[in-house]
mmCIF file of C-alpha atoms in Angstrom:
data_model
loop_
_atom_site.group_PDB
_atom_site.id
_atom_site.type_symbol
_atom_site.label_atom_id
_atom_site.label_comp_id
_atom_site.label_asym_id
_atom_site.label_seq_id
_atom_site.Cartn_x
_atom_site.Cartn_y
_atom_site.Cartn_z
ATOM 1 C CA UNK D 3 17.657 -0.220 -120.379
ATOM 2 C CA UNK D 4 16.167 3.061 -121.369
ATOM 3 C CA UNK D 5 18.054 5.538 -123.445
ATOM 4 C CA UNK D 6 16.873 8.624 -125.019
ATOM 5 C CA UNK D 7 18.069 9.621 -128.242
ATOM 6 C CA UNK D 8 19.708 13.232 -128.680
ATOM 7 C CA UNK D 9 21.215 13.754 -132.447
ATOM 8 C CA UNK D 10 21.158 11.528 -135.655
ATOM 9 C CA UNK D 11 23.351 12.280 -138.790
ATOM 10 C CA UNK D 12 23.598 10.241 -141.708
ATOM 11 C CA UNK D 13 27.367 9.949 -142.848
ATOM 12 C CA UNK D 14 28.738 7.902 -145.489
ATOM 13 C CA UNK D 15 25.211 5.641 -145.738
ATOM 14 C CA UNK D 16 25.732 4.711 -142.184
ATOM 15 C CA UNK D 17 24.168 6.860 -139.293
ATOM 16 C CA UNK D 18 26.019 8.411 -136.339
ATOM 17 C CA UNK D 19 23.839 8.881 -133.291
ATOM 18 C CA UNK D 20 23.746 10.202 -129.584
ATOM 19 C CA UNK D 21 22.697 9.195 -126.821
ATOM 20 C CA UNK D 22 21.687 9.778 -122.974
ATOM 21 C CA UNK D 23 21.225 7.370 -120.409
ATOM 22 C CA UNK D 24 21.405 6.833 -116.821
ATOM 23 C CA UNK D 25 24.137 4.874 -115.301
ATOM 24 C CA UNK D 26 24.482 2.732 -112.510
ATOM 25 C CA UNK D 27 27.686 2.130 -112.487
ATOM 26 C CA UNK D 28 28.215 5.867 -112.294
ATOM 27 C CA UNK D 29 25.323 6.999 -110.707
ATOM 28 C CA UNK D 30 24.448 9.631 -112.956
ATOM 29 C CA UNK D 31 23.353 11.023 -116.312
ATOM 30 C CA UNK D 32 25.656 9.760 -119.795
ATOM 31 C CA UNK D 33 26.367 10.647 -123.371
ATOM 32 C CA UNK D 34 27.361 8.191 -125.588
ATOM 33 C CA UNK D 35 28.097 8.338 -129.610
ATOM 34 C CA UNK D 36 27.879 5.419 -131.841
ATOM 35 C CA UNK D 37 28.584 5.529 -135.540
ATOM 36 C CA UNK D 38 26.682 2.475 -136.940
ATOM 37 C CA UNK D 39 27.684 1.735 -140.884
ATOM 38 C CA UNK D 40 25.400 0.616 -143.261
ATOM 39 C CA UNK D 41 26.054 -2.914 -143.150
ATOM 40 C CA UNK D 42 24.473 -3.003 -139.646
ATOM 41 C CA UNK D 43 20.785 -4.264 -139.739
ATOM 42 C CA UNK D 44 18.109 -6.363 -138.399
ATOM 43 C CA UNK D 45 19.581 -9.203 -140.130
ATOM 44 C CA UNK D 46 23.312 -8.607 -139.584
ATOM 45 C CA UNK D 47 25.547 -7.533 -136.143
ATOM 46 C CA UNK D 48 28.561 -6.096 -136.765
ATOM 47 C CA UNK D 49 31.890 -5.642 -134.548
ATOM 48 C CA UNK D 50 32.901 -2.518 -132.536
ATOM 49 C CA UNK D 51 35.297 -0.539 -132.014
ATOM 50 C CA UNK D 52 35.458 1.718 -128.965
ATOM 51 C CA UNK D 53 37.064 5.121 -128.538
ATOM 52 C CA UNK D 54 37.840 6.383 -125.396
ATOM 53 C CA UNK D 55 39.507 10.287 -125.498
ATOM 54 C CA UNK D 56 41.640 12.466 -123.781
ATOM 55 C CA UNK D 57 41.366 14.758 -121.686
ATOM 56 C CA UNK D 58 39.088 17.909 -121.205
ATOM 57 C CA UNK D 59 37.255 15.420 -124.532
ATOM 58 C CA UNK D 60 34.077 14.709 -124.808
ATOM 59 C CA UNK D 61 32.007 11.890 -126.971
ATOM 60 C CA UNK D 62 32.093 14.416 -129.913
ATOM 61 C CA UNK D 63 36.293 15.145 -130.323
ATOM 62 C CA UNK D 64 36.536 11.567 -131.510
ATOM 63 C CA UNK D 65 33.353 11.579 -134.055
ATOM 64 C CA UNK D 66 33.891 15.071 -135.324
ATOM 65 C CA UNK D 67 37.552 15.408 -135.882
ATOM 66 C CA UNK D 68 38.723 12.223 -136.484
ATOM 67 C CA UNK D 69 37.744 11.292 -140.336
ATOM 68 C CA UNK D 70 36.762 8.051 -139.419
ATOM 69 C CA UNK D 71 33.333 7.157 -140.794
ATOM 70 C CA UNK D 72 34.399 6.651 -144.232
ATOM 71 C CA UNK D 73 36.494 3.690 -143.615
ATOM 72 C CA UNK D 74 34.108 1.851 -140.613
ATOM 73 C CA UNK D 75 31.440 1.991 -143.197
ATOM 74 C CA UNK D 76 33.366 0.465 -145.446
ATOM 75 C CA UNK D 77 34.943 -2.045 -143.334
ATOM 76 C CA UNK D 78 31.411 -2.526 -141.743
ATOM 77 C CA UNK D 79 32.755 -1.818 -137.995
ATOM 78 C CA UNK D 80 30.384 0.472 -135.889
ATOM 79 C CA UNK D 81 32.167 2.804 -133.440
ATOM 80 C CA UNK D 82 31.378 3.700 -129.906
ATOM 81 C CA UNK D 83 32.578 6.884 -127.901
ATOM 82 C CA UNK D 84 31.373 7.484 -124.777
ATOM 83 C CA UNK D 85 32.060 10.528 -122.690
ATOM 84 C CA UNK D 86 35.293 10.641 -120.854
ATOM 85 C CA UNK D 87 33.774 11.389 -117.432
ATOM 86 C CA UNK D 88 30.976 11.460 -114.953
ATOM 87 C CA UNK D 89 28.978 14.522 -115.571
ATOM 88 C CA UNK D 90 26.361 16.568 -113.407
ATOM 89 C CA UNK D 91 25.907 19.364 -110.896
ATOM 90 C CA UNK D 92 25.967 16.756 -107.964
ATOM 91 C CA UNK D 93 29.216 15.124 -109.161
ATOM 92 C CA UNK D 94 32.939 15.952 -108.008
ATOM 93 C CA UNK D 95 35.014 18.377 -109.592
ATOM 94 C CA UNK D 96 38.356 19.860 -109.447
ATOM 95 C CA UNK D 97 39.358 23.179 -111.130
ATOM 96 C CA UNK D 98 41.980 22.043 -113.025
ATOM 97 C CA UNK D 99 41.683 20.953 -116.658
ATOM 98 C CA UNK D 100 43.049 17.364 -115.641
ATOM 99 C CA UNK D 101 41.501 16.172 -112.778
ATOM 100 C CA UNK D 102 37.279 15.433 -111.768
ATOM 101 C CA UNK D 103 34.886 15.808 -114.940
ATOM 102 C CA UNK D 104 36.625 15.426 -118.165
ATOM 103 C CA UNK D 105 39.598 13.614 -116.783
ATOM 104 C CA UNK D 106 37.850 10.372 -115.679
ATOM 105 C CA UNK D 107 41.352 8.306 -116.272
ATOM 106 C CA UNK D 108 39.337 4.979 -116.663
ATOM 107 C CA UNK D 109 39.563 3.952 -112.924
ATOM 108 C CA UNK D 110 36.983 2.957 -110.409
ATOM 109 C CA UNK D 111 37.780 5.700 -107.596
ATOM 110 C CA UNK D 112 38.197 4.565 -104.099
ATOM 111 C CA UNK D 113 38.108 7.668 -102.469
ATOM 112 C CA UNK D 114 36.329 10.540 -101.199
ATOM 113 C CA UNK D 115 34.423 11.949 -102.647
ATOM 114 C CA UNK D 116 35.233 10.486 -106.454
ATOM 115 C CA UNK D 117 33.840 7.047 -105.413
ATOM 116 C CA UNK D 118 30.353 8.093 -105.629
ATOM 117 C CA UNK D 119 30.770 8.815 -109.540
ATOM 118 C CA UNK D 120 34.210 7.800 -110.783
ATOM 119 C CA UNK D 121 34.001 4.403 -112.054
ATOM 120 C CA UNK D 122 34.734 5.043 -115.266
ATOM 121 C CA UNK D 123 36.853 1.515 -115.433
ATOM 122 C CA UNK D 124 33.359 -0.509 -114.796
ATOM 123 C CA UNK D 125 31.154 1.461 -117.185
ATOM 124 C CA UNK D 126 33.566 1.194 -120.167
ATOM 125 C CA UNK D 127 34.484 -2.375 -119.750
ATOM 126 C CA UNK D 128 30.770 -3.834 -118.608
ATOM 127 C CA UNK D 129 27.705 -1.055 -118.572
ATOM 128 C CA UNK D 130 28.190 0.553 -121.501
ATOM 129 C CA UNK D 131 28.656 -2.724 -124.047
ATOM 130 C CA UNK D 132 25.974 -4.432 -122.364
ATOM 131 C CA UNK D 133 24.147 -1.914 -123.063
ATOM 132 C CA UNK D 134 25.356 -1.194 -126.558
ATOM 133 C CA UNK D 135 25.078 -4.982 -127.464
ATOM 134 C CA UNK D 136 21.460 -5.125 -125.855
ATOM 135 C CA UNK D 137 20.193 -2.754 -127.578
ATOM 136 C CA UNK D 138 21.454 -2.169 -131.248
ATOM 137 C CA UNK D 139 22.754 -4.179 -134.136
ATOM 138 C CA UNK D 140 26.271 -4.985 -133.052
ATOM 139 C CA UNK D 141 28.215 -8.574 -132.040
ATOM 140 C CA UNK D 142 30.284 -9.190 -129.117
ATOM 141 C CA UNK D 143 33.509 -8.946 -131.033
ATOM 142 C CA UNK D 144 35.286 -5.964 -129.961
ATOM 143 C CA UNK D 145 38.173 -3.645 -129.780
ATOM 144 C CA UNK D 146 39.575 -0.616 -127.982
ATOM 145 C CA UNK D 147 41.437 2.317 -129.042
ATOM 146 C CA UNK D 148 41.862 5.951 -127.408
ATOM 147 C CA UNK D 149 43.994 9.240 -127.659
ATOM 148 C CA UNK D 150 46.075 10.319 -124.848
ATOM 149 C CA UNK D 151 44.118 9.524 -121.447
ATOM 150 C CA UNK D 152 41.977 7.252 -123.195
ATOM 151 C CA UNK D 153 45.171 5.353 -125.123
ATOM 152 C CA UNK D 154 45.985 4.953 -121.407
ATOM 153 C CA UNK D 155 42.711 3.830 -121.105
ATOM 154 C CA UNK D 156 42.339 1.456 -124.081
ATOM 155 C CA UNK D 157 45.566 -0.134 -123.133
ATOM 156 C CA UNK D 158 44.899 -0.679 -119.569
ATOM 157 C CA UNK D 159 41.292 -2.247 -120.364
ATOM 158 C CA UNK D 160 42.788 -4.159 -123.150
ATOM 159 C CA UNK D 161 45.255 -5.842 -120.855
ATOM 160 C CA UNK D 162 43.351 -6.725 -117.788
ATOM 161 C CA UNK D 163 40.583 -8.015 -119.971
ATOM 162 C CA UNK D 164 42.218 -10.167 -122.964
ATOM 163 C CA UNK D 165 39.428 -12.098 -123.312
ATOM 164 C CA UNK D 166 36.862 -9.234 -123.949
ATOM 165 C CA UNK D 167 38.807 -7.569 -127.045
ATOM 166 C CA UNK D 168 40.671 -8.865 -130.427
ATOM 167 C CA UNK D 169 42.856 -5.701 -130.362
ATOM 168 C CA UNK D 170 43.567 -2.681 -128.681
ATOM 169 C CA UNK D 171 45.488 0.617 -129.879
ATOM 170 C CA UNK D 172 46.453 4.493 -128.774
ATOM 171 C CA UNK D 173 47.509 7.413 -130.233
ATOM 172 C CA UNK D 174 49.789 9.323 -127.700
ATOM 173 C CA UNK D 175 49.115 7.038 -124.726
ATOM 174 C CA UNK D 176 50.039 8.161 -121.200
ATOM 175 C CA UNK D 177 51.997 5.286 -120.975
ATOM 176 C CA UNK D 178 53.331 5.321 -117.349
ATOM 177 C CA UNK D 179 51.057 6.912 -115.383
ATOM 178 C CA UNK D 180 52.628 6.500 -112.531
ATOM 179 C CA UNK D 181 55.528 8.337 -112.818
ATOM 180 C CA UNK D 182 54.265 11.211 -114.774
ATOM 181 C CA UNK D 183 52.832 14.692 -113.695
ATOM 182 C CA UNK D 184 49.181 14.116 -114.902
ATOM 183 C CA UNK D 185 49.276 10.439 -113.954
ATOM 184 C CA UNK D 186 50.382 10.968 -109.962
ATOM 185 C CA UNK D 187 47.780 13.440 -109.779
ATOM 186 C CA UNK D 188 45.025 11.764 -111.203
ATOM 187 C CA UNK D 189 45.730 8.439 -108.871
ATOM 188 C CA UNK D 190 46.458 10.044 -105.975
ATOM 189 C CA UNK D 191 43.267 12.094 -105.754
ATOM 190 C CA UNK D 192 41.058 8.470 -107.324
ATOM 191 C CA UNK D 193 43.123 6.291 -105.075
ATOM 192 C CA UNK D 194 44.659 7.450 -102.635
ATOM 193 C CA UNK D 195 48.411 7.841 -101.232
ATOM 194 C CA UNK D 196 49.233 3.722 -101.486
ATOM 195 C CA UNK D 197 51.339 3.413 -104.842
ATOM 196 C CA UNK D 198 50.290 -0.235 -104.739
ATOM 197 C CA UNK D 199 46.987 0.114 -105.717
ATOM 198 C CA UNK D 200 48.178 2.486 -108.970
ATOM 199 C CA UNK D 201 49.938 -0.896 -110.554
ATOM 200 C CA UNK D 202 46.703 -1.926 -111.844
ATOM 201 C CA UNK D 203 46.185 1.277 -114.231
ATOM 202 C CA UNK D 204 49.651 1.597 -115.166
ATOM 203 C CA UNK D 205 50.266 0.065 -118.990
ATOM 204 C CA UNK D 206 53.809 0.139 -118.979
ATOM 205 C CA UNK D 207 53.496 -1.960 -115.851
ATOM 206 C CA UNK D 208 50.662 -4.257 -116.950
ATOM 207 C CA UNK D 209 52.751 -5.185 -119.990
ATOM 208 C CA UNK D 210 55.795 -5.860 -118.404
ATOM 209 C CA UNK D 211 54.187 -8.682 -116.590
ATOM 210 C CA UNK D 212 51.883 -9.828 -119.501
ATOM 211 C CA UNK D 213 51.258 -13.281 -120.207
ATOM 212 C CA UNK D 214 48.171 -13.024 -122.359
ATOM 213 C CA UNK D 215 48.357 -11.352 -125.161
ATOM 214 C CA UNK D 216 46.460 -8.747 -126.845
ATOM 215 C CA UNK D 217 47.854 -7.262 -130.329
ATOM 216 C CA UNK D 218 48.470 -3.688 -130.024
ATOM 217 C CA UNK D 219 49.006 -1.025 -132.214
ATOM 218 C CA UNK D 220 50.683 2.552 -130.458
ATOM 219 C CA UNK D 221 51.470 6.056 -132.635
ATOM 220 C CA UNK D 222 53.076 8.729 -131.137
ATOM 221 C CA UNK D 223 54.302 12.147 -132.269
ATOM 222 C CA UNK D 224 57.289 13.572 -132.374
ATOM 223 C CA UNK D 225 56.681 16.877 -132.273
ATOM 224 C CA UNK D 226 54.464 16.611 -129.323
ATOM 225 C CA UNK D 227 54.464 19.100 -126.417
ATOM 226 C CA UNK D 228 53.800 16.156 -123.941
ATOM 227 C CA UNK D 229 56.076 13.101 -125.116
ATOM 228 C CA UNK D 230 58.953 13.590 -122.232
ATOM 229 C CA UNK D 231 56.984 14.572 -119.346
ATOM 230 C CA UNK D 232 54.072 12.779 -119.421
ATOM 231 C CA UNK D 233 53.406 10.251 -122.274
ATOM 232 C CA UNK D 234 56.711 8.261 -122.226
ATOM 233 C CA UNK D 235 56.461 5.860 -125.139
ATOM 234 C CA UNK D 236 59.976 4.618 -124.520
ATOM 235 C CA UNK D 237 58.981 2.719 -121.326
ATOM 236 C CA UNK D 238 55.698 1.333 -122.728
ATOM 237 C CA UNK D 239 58.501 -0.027 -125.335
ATOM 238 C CA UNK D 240 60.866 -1.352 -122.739
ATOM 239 C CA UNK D 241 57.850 -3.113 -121.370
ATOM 240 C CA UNK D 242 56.962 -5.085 -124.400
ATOM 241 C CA UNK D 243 60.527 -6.146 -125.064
ATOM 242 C CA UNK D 244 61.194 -7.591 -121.521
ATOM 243 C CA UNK D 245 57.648 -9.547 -121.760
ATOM 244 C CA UNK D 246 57.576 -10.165 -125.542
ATOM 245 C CA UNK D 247 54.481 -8.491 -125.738
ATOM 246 C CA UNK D 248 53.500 -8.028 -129.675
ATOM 247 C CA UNK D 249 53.602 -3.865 -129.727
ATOM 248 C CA UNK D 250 54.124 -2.115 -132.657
ATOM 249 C CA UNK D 251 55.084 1.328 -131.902
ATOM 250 C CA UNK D 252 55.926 4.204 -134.219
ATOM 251 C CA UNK D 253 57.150 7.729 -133.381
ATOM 252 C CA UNK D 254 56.158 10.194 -136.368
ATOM 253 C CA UNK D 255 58.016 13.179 -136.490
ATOM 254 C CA UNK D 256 56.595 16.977 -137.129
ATOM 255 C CA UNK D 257 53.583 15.261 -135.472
ATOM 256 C CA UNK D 258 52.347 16.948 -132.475
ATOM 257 C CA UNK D 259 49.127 15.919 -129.683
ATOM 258 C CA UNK D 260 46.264 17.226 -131.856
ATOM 259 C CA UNK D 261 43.059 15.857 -133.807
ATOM 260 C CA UNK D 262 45.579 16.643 -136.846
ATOM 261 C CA UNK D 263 47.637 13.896 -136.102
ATOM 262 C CA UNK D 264 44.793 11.177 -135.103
ATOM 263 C CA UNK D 265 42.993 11.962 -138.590
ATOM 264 C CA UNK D 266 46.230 11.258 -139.805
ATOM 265 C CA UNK D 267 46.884 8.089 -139.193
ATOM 266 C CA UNK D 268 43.578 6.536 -138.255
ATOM 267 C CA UNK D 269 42.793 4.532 -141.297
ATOM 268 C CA UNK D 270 45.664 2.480 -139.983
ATOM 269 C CA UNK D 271 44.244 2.174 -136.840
ATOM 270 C CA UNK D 272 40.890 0.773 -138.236
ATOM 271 C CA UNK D 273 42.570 -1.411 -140.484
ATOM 272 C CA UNK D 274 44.531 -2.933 -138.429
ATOM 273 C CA UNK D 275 41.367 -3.554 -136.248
ATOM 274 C CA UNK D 276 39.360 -5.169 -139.024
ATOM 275 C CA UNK D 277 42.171 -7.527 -139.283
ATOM 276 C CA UNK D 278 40.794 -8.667 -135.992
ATOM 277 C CA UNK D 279 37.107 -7.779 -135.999
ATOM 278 C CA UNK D 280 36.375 -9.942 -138.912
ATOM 279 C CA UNK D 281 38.085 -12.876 -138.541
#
């Protein structure tokens, strides 16, 4: 695997680095960031955690804004962002804000013409840690977290693969895409018009009829502008109770959708992934 290296920052005695490569599974050009901490060396893998971000994000939201260096390099966890969708001049787009590049929505596409890019689902869950674990200092014990699409993301990967992560979590999850404004649009344009084929990237529903486990970790705002139409934490709740599934879900009030609330609260998050990570 080739990969060419575009930035490198030291931060907190680790080193936070990005990345190009070409993709297969999505048939173009990709950034990726990766913040390894110190403790990562020839002589010692560490876990990861990775961050997939809302949308409009790209692999820089997460690494800029978030605060979270500090504590991976203590905890010795490296941290992987990749980009939230395809990107180049050949690939589909859509002028609105939440649908084509920068609105990815984790899925493999099935249709016209987002197939020929949009497999977003494949690249996060095989390509990009085969390539991550090929190529630097990091073991194959992972996790998955994300903001707002990419909570929707983390969860969704987390469930249908229980056996690939130790822990998942999301700040502001969409939790029901399927019944919310952003969520119909994105899968009906991906997917097409059969509702069917939706169930599988739909986290309320995933976890309503979960029988393997994964322990999960959800914060929401109060305050935020999107909770009632499109994020729905309550049914993501209502899920896990009718299953049993082991959520732990807090609403925060005052708190609203922004980078403000994820630096917030994200030293939880990582905690409560090293709880995980280094067993």
């Amino acid at each position: 695997m080739t990969i060419e290296n575009i930035s490198c920052n030291k931060s907190f005695d680790g080193w936070h680095k990005q990345y190009s490569h070409f993709s297969k599974t999505l048939n173009c050009q990709m950034r990726f960031a990766i913040y390894l901490p110190p403790s990562a060396g020839v002589n010692k893998k560490v876990p990861v955690l990775y961050w997939l971000s809302g949308l409009t994000c790209t692999d820089e939201n997460f690494m800029q804004k978030a605060g979270a260096q500090r504590l991976a390099a203590e905890l010795g966890i490296a941290i992987v962002a990749p980009d939230t969708s395809p990107r180049g001049d050949d690939v589909a787009d859509d002028a609105g804000y939440d649908l084509g590049k920068g609105a990815g929505f984790y899925v493999n596409a099935t249709q016209a013409p987002w197939n020929r890019h949009y497999q977003m689902y494949d690249y996060v869950v095989n390509e990009l840690p085969d390539l991550i674990e090929e190529l630097f200092p990091v073991s194959d014990k992972r996790s998955i977290s994300g903001h707002s699409m990419g909570g929707h993301g983390a969860l969704v990967i987390g469930m249908r693969n229980p056996q690939r992560y130790r822990s998942m979590s999301a700040f502001s999850p969409i939790s029901n895409p399927m019944d919310c404004p952003w969520g119909k649009k994105a899968l009906t344009a991906y997917l097409g018009t059969d509702e069917s084929t939706w169930q599988a990237y739909d986290a309320s529903l995933l976890m309503r009829k979960a029988t393997d486990f994964v322990p999960v970790l959800v914060d929401q705002g109060g305050a935020d502008d999107f909770l009632v139409e499109q994020l729905k934490p309550e049914v993501l709740q209502a899920a896990a109770k009718e299953s049993g599934y082991p959520l732990q879900l807090a609403i925060h009030q005052g708190y609203d959708h922004s980078y403000y609330f994820i630096s917030s609260f994200i030293e939880q998050h990582l905690r409560f992934h090293a709880e995980y990570l280094n067993k």
